Each structure stands twice: as structure tokens, then as C-alpha cells.
Amino acid sequence: MDIIILENSDQVAAQGAAKLQKLLLDKPAAVLGLATGGTPIALYRHLVVEHQNGKLSFRDASSFNLDEYIGVRPTDPQSYRSYMQRHLFEQIDIDVANTFLPECAADENPLEVGPKYEQLIAARGGIDLQVLGIGQNGHIGFNEPSSSLRSRTRIKTLTRETIADNRQYFDATEVQPQLAITMGIATIMEAREVVLLATGSSKAAAIRQSIEGPVSAMWPASILQMHERVTVLLDSDAAAELANRDYYDWVQEQKRLLLHEIEGA
Ligand code: PGA
């Protein structure tokens, strides 16, 4: 794990965006794994600005989102489809036909959505870079604690804690969904690279458990300890409970020195 602790949330967003930008420069037809929630909004803003400045194109890219609510129409402002349109897709040059979420149409059997989504990801050659947030309970996507570490895209019931955490995004009159379709943990683990972003003190315990605790289905993000290429971008609040912080900072310093030496040679 590459654990990078930054001063503030904007640096987290900027470094996350830079990773996606580098991937798209190297591989314009990259397959992106995208996330919703409060954390990636600033990352998407960086991508939009780079696109507007003519430095980034998504023309040949495709994307797969982690999750979508069941029972919320795509046009509903609360759907993750709407979120993605608003924060990213409408402001860049991606072909919307190449953007996918595990959506369940009104006439569709929700049990069939997951396997079809998996096939679609495979048909596009798999995900090159998956962006993740993390829940206060350690969930990734909507893989709540006790999710099978080998799970695939499927229906999940949200925990009461997740429903409470997401209440802030709904008006008092809006009915909050309790079910979602989410990429599974095995699906996420198949991405060739993962970048997890966490900001704010509300994430500090989940980050400590996931990075320094044992691999456990009770802290789903802890499975990332078994992925080959993971970068964790944290602000200092989210990193506050890490016991080995000195070491992570030291590693980054050593990397900078080594890179300087190699590039200077
Ligand atoms: P947040 O959600 O970015 O809104 O905190 C993260 C998550 O639940 O995965």
C-alpha cells in the first residue's frame, strides 16, 4: 500500500485527479471505476477544470460506477446516475453511452443486474483504475460489514449507520432507499489499480482499522491490504488515528529522494 498523507482535502482531490489524468494520457481508452458520495466531488471538479483547459480528454474512455440505489429512477436527482451527470459527465467529453452504473430499470429483475454488470466490465477488458471512498463503517462501494470478501456485483441492504450517514444528501420529504446494487469486493479487487480517498475525522477509525487492522469482512476496506497496487490518499484528519504515520511519511520522503536521484542521474 502506498499511504500518502496530505495536509488538506483539496490536495487529496488533486492527487486523486492526477492519477486519473496520467492514466488517460497513457491510455486514452482506459476503463475508469468511479465512486459517488461527498469525497470524490472535489476530485471530479479537478478533472473538469483540466478538461476545460484542454489538458484532458475522456473521448475514448469508459466508466463503471461502484453502485446505484434500487427503486430510484435514473432521472431522479438522488440517483447516482444523476450525481455523475451533474458532477462529471455533463462537463466533460465522455460518450454517455460508455458510462455504466449497476442500474435496475423498472421492468428489470434486480437479481439479474449484477451478473450482467460483471459481463459488461469483462467485455470492456476490466477496470484500469478504481476510485474508492470509504464509509465510516469501512464499507467500499455498498459492501457493508460482513459482506463476503469474494462477493460479486449484487443487491445489498444498507446498514442503518450508512442510511444515517447519507441522510444529509436527502431532503426531509424524500424517501431514502435502503437497497442498492453494488460491485462486489472481488469485483473491486480485480481492478488493475485502486486509489482510495478519505478526508475528515469521521473516517479516521475506518482508516486505522482498514490499514493497520487485520483483514476482516467486518472492515471491508481491509481487503485492500491484499491488492497489488493501492494508493491511499488521506488528509491529516483521516490519518489521525494511524499508529505508524511516521513510517508512512518517511516512506514517501525516501521515494521522493530516490526519484530525484534517478531523474537527476
Ligand atoms: P462519503 O461516502 O464520500 O459521502 O463520505 C463514502 C462512502 O460511503 O463510501
CSV table of C-alpha atoms and ligand atoms in Angstrom, one decimal:
chain,number,residue,atom,x,y,z
A,1,MET,CA,0.0,0.0,0.0
A,2,ASP,CA,1.1,3.5,-0.9
A,3,ILE,CA,-0.1,5.6,2.0
A,4,ILE,CA,0.1,9.3,1.3
A,5,ILE,CA,-0.9,11.7,4.0
A,6,LEU,CA,-1.6,15.2,2.8
A,7,GLU,CA,-2.3,18.5,4.5
A,8,ASN,CA,-5.9,19.0,3.3
A,9,SER,CA,-8.8,17.6,1.4
A,10,ASP,CA,-8.0,19.6,-1.7
A,11,GLN,CA,-4.6,18.0,-2.0
A,12,VAL,CA,-6.3,14.6,-1.7
A,13,ALA,CA,-8.6,15.5,-4.6
A,14,ALA,CA,-5.8,17.0,-6.7
A,15,GLN,CA,-3.6,13.9,-6.3
A,16,GLY,CA,-6.5,11.6,-7.0
A,17,ALA,CA,-7.4,13.5,-10.1
A,18,ALA,CA,-3.7,13.5,-11.2
A,19,LYS,CA,-3.7,9.7,-11.1
A,20,LEU,CA,-6.8,9.5,-13.4
A,21,GLN,CA,-5.3,12.1,-15.7
A,22,LYS,CA,-2.0,10.3,-16.0
A,23,LEU,CA,-3.8,7.1,-16.8
A,24,LEU,CA,-5.9,8.8,-19.5
A,25,LEU,CA,-2.7,10.3,-21.1
A,26,ASP,CA,-1.0,6.9,-21.2
A,27,LYS,CA,-4.2,5.0,-22.2
A,28,PRO,CA,-6.9,7.2,-23.7
A,29,ALA,CA,-9.3,4.3,-24.0
A,30,ALA,CA,-8.9,3.5,-20.3
A,31,VAL,CA,-11.8,1.9,-18.2
A,32,LEU,CA,-12.4,4.0,-15.1
A,33,GLY,CA,-14.0,2.8,-11.9
A,34,LEU,CA,-15.9,5.7,-10.4
A,35,ALA,CA,-17.4,6.4,-7.0
A,36,THR,CA,-20.1,8.8,-5.6
A,37,GLY,CA,-20.6,10.4,-2.2
A,38,GLY,CA,-19.2,13.6,-0.8
A,39,THR,CA,-15.5,12.8,-1.1
A,40,PRO,CA,-14.9,12.5,-4.8
A,41,ILE,CA,-16.8,15.7,-5.7
A,42,ALA,CA,-13.6,17.8,-5.4
A,43,LEU,CA,-11.7,15.2,-7.5
A,44,TYR,CA,-14.3,15.5,-10.3
A,45,ARG,CA,-14.0,19.3,-10.1
A,46,HIS,CA,-10.3,19.0,-10.8
A,47,LEU,CA,-10.9,16.7,-13.8
A,48,VAL,CA,-13.5,19.1,-15.2
A,49,VAL,CA,-11.0,22.0,-14.9
A,50,GLU,CA,-8.3,20.1,-16.6
A,51,HIS,CA,-10.7,19.2,-19.4
A,52,GLN,CA,-11.8,22.8,-19.8
A,53,ASN,CA,-8.2,23.8,-20.0
A,54,GLY,CA,-7.7,21.4,-22.9
A,55,LYS,CA,-5.4,19.1,-20.9
A,56,LEU,CA,-7.6,16.1,-20.6
A,57,SER,CA,-10.0,14.2,-22.8
A,58,PHE,CA,-12.4,11.3,-22.0
A,59,ARG,CA,-13.4,10.8,-25.6
A,60,ASP,CA,-12.3,7.2,-25.8
A,61,ALA,CA,-12.7,6.3,-22.1
A,62,SER,CA,-15.4,4.3,-20.5
A,63,SER,CA,-16.5,4.2,-16.9
A,64,PHE,CA,-18.2,1.9,-14.4
A,65,ASN,CA,-19.6,3.2,-11.1
A,66,LEU,CA,-19.5,1.2,-8.0
A,67,ASP,CA,-23.1,1.3,-7.1
A,68,GLU,CA,-26.7,2.6,-7.6
A,69,TYR,CA,-29.8,2.6,-5.5
A,70,ILE,CA,-32.7,0.3,-6.2
A,71,GLY,CA,-36.1,2.0,-6.8
A,72,VAL,CA,-34.6,5.4,-7.7
A,73,ARG,CA,-35.2,6.3,-11.4
A,74,PRO,CA,-32.0,7.4,-13.3
A,75,THR,CA,-33.6,10.9,-13.8
A,76,ASP,CA,-34.2,11.3,-10.1
A,77,PRO,CA,-31.8,13.9,-8.6
A,78,GLN,CA,-30.9,11.4,-5.9
A,79,SER,CA,-29.8,8.7,-8.3
A,80,TYR,CA,-26.1,8.1,-8.6
A,81,ARG,CA,-26.6,8.4,-12.4
A,82,SER,CA,-27.8,12.0,-11.8
A,83,TYR,CA,-24.9,12.6,-9.5
A,84,MET,CA,-22.4,11.5,-12.1
A,85,GLN,CA,-24.1,13.5,-14.8
A,86,ARG,CA,-24.1,16.6,-12.6
A,87,HIS,CA,-20.6,16.4,-11.2
A,88,LEU,CA,-18.7,14.9,-14.2
A,89,PHE,CA,-20.3,13.5,-17.3
A,90,GLU,CA,-22.1,16.7,-18.5
A,91,GLN,CA,-19.0,18.7,-18.1
A,92,ILE,CA,-16.5,16.6,-20.0
A,93,ASP,CA,-16.4,14.9,-23.4
A,94,ILE,CA,-17.1,11.3,-22.3
A,95,ASP,CA,-19.6,9.5,-24.5
A,96,VAL,CA,-22.5,8.8,-22.1
A,97,ALA,CA,-23.1,5.5,-23.9
A,98,ASN,CA,-19.8,4.4,-22.4
A,99,THR,CA,-20.8,5.2,-18.9
A,100,PHE,CA,-22.2,2.5,-16.8
A,101,LEU,CA,-23.8,2.1,-13.3
A,102,PRO,CA,-25.5,-1.0,-11.9
A,103,GLU,CA,-28.9,0.4,-12.7
A,104,CYS,CA,-32.1,-1.6,-12.3
A,105,ALA,CA,-34.7,-0.5,-14.8
A,106,ALA,CA,-38.4,-0.6,-13.7
A,107,ASP,CA,-39.1,-3.7,-15.8
A,108,GLU,CA,-35.8,-5.4,-14.9
A,109,ASN,CA,-35.3,-8.2,-12.4
A,110,PRO,CA,-32.8,-6.8,-9.8
A,111,LEU,CA,-31.2,-10.2,-9.4
A,112,GLU,CA,-30.1,-10.2,-13.0
A,113,VAL,CA,-28.4,-6.8,-12.9
A,114,GLY,CA,-25.3,-7.9,-11.1
A,115,PRO,CA,-24.2,-10.8,-13.4
A,116,LYS,CA,-24.9,-8.5,-16.4
A,117,TYR,CA,-22.8,-5.8,-15.0
A,118,GLU,CA,-19.9,-8.2,-14.4
A,119,GLN,CA,-20.2,-9.3,-18.0
A,120,LEU,CA,-20.1,-5.7,-19.2
A,121,ILE,CA,-17.0,-4.9,-17.2
A,122,ALA,CA,-15.3,-8.1,-18.6
A,123,ALA,CA,-16.3,-7.2,-22.1
A,124,ARG,CA,-14.6,-3.8,-21.8
A,125,GLY,CA,-11.4,-5.5,-20.6
A,126,GLY,CA,-11.7,-4.9,-16.9
A,127,ILE,CA,-11.2,-1.7,-14.8
A,128,ASP,CA,-7.9,0.0,-15.1
A,129,LEU,CA,-8.2,2.3,-12.1
A,130,GLN,CA,-10.9,2.1,-9.4
A,131,VAL,CA,-11.6,5.2,-7.3
A,132,LEU,CA,-13.0,4.4,-3.8
A,133,GLY,CA,-14.3,6.3,-0.9
A,134,ILE,CA,-14.7,4.6,2.4
A,135,GLY,CA,-17.7,4.5,4.8
A,136,GLN,CA,-17.4,5.3,8.5
A,137,ASN,CA,-18.0,1.6,9.0
A,138,GLY,CA,-15.3,0.7,6.5
A,139,HIS,CA,-17.5,-0.1,3.5
A,140,ILE,CA,-16.3,0.2,0.0
A,141,GLY,CA,-19.0,0.6,-2.6
A,142,PHE,CA,-22.0,-0.5,-0.6
A,143,ASN,CA,-20.2,-3.6,0.6
A,144,GLU,CA,-21.3,-3.3,4.2
A,145,PRO,CA,-19.5,-5.0,7.1
A,146,SER,CA,-20.0,-8.8,6.9
A,147,SER,CA,-20.0,-8.7,3.1
A,148,SER,CA,-18.3,-11.7,1.6
A,149,LEU,CA,-14.7,-10.8,0.7
A,150,ARG,CA,-15.3,-12.8,-2.5
A,151,SER,CA,-18.6,-11.1,-3.4
A,152,ARG,CA,-19.6,-10.0,-6.9
A,153,THR,CA,-22.0,-7.3,-8.1
A,154,ARG,CA,-25.3,-7.9,-6.3
A,155,ILE,CA,-28.1,-6.4,-4.2
A,156,LYS,CA,-27.1,-5.2,-0.7
A,157,THR,CA,-29.2,-3.9,2.1
A,158,LEU,CA,-27.7,-0.8,3.6
A,159,THR,CA,-26.9,-0.7,7.3
A,160,ARG,CA,-28.8,1.7,9.5
A,161,GLU,CA,-25.5,3.5,10.0
A,162,THR,CA,-25.0,4.1,6.2
A,163,ILE,CA,-28.6,5.3,5.9
A,164,ALA,CA,-28.0,7.7,8.7
A,165,ASP,CA,-24.6,8.9,7.2
A,166,ASN,CA,-26.3,9.5,3.8
A,167,ARG,CA,-29.4,11.3,5.3
A,168,GLN,CA,-27.6,14.6,4.8
A,169,TYR,CA,-28.0,14.2,1.0
A,170,PHE,CA,-31.8,13.8,1.1
A,171,ASP,CA,-34.5,16.4,1.8
A,172,ALA,CA,-36.7,15.8,4.8
A,173,THR,CA,-39.6,14.8,2.5
A,174,GLU,CA,-37.6,12.4,0.3
A,175,VAL,CA,-37.8,8.7,0.9
A,176,GLN,CA,-34.3,7.3,1.4
A,177,PRO,CA,-33.5,4.0,-0.4
A,178,GLN,CA,-32.4,1.0,1.7
A,179,LEU,CA,-31.3,-1.3,-1.0
A,180,ALA,CA,-28.6,-0.8,-3.6
A,181,ILE,CA,-26.8,-2.8,-6.3
A,182,THR,CA,-23.0,-2.7,-5.7
A,183,MET,CA,-19.9,-4.0,-7.2
A,184,GLY,CA,-18.7,-6.9,-5.0
A,185,ILE,CA,-15.5,-6.9,-3.1
A,186,ALA,CA,-14.0,-9.5,-5.6
A,187,THR,CA,-15.1,-7.2,-8.5
A,188,ILE,CA,-13.3,-4.2,-6.9
A,189,MET,CA,-10.2,-6.4,-6.2
A,190,GLU,CA,-9.9,-7.2,-9.9
A,191,ALA,CA,-9.3,-3.6,-10.9
A,192,ARG,CA,-5.7,-3.3,-12.0
A,193,GLU,CA,-5.1,-0.3,-9.7
A,194,VAL,CA,-7.1,1.2,-6.8
A,195,VAL,CA,-7.0,4.7,-5.3
A,196,LEU,CA,-8.9,5.2,-2.0
A,197,LEU,CA,-9.6,8.7,-0.8
A,198,ALA,CA,-10.6,9.6,2.7
A,199,THR,CA,-10.9,13.0,4.3
A,200,GLY,CA,-12.1,14.2,7.7
A,201,SER,CA,-12.0,12.9,11.2
A,202,SER,CA,-15.2,10.8,10.7
A,203,LYS,CA,-13.1,8.4,8.6
A,204,ALA,CA,-10.2,8.1,11.0
A,205,ALA,CA,-11.3,4.9,12.7
A,206,ALA,CA,-12.2,3.2,9.5
A,207,ILE,CA,-8.8,4.1,8.0
A,208,ARG,CA,-7.0,2.8,11.1
A,209,GLN,CA,-8.9,-0.5,11.0
A,210,SER,CA,-8.6,-0.9,7.3
A,211,ILE,CA,-4.9,-0.1,7.0
A,212,GLU,CA,-3.5,-1.3,10.3
A,213,GLY,CA,-6.0,-3.9,11.5
A,214,PRO,CA,-6.4,-7.5,10.3
A,215,VAL,CA,-8.1,-8.3,7.0
A,216,SER,CA,-11.7,-8.8,8.0
A,217,ALA,CA,-15.2,-8.8,6.4
A,218,MET,CA,-16.2,-6.5,9.4
A,219,TRP,CA,-14.0,-3.8,7.8
A,220,PRO,CA,-14.4,-4.4,4.1
A,221,ALA,CA,-11.8,-1.9,3.0
A,222,SER,CA,-9.2,-4.0,4.9
A,223,ILE,CA,-9.2,-6.4,1.9
A,224,LEU,CA,-7.2,-3.8,0.0
A,225,GLN,CA,-4.2,-5.0,2.0
A,226,MET,CA,-4.2,-7.9,-0.4
A,227,HIS,CA,-4.3,-5.8,-3.6
A,228,GLU,CA,-1.1,-5.4,-5.5
A,229,ARG,CA,-1.5,-1.7,-6.5
A,230,VAL,CA,-3.3,0.5,-4.0
A,231,THR,CA,-2.8,4.2,-3.2
A,232,VAL,CA,-4.5,5.6,-0.1
A,233,LEU,CA,-4.8,9.4,-0.2
A,234,LEU,CA,-5.6,10.9,3.2
A,235,ASP,CA,-5.8,14.3,4.8
A,236,SER,CA,-4.4,14.7,8.2
A,237,ASP,CA,-7.8,14.3,9.9
A,238,ALA,CA,-8.5,11.0,8.3
A,239,ALA,CA,-4.9,9.8,9.1
A,240,ALA,CA,-5.1,11.0,12.8
A,241,GLU,CA,-5.5,7.5,14.3
A,242,LEU,CA,-2.8,5.7,12.3
A,243,ALA,CA,-0.2,4.3,14.7
A,244,ASN,CA,2.6,4.1,12.1
A,245,ARG,CA,2.1,7.5,10.5
A,246,ASP,CA,5.8,8.4,10.9
A,247,TYR,CA,6.8,5.4,8.8
A,248,TYR,CA,4.3,6.3,6.0
A,249,ASP,CA,5.7,9.8,5.8
A,250,TRP,CA,9.2,8.5,5.9
A,251,VAL,CA,8.5,6.1,3.0
A,252,GLN,CA,7.1,9.0,0.9
A,253,GLU,CA,10.2,11.1,1.7
A,254,GLN,CA,12.5,8.2,0.7
A,255,LYS,CA,10.6,7.8,-2.6
A,256,ARG,CA,10.9,11.4,-3.4
A,257,LEU,CA,14.7,11.2,-2.8
A,258,LEU,CA,15.1,8.1,-4.9
A,259,LEU,CA,13.0,9.6,-7.7
A,260,HIS,CA,15.1,12.8,-7.6
A,261,GLU,CA,18.3,10.7,-7.8
A,262,ILE,CA,17.0,8.6,-10.7
A,263,GLU,CA,15.8,11.6,-12.6
A,264,GLY,CA,18.9,13.6,-11.8
A,265,ALA,CA,21.2,10.8,-12.9
B,1,PGA,P1,-18.7,10.0,1.5
B,1,PGA,O1,-19.1,8.4,1.3
B,1,PGA,O2,-17.7,10.3,0.5
B,1,PGA,O3,-20.0,10.6,1.3
B,1,PGA,O4,-18.2,10.1,2.9
B,1,PGA,C1,-18.0,7.5,1.2
B,1,PGA,C2,-18.6,6.1,1.2
B,1,PGA,O5,-19.6,5.9,1.8
B,1,PGA,O6,-18.0,5.2,0.5
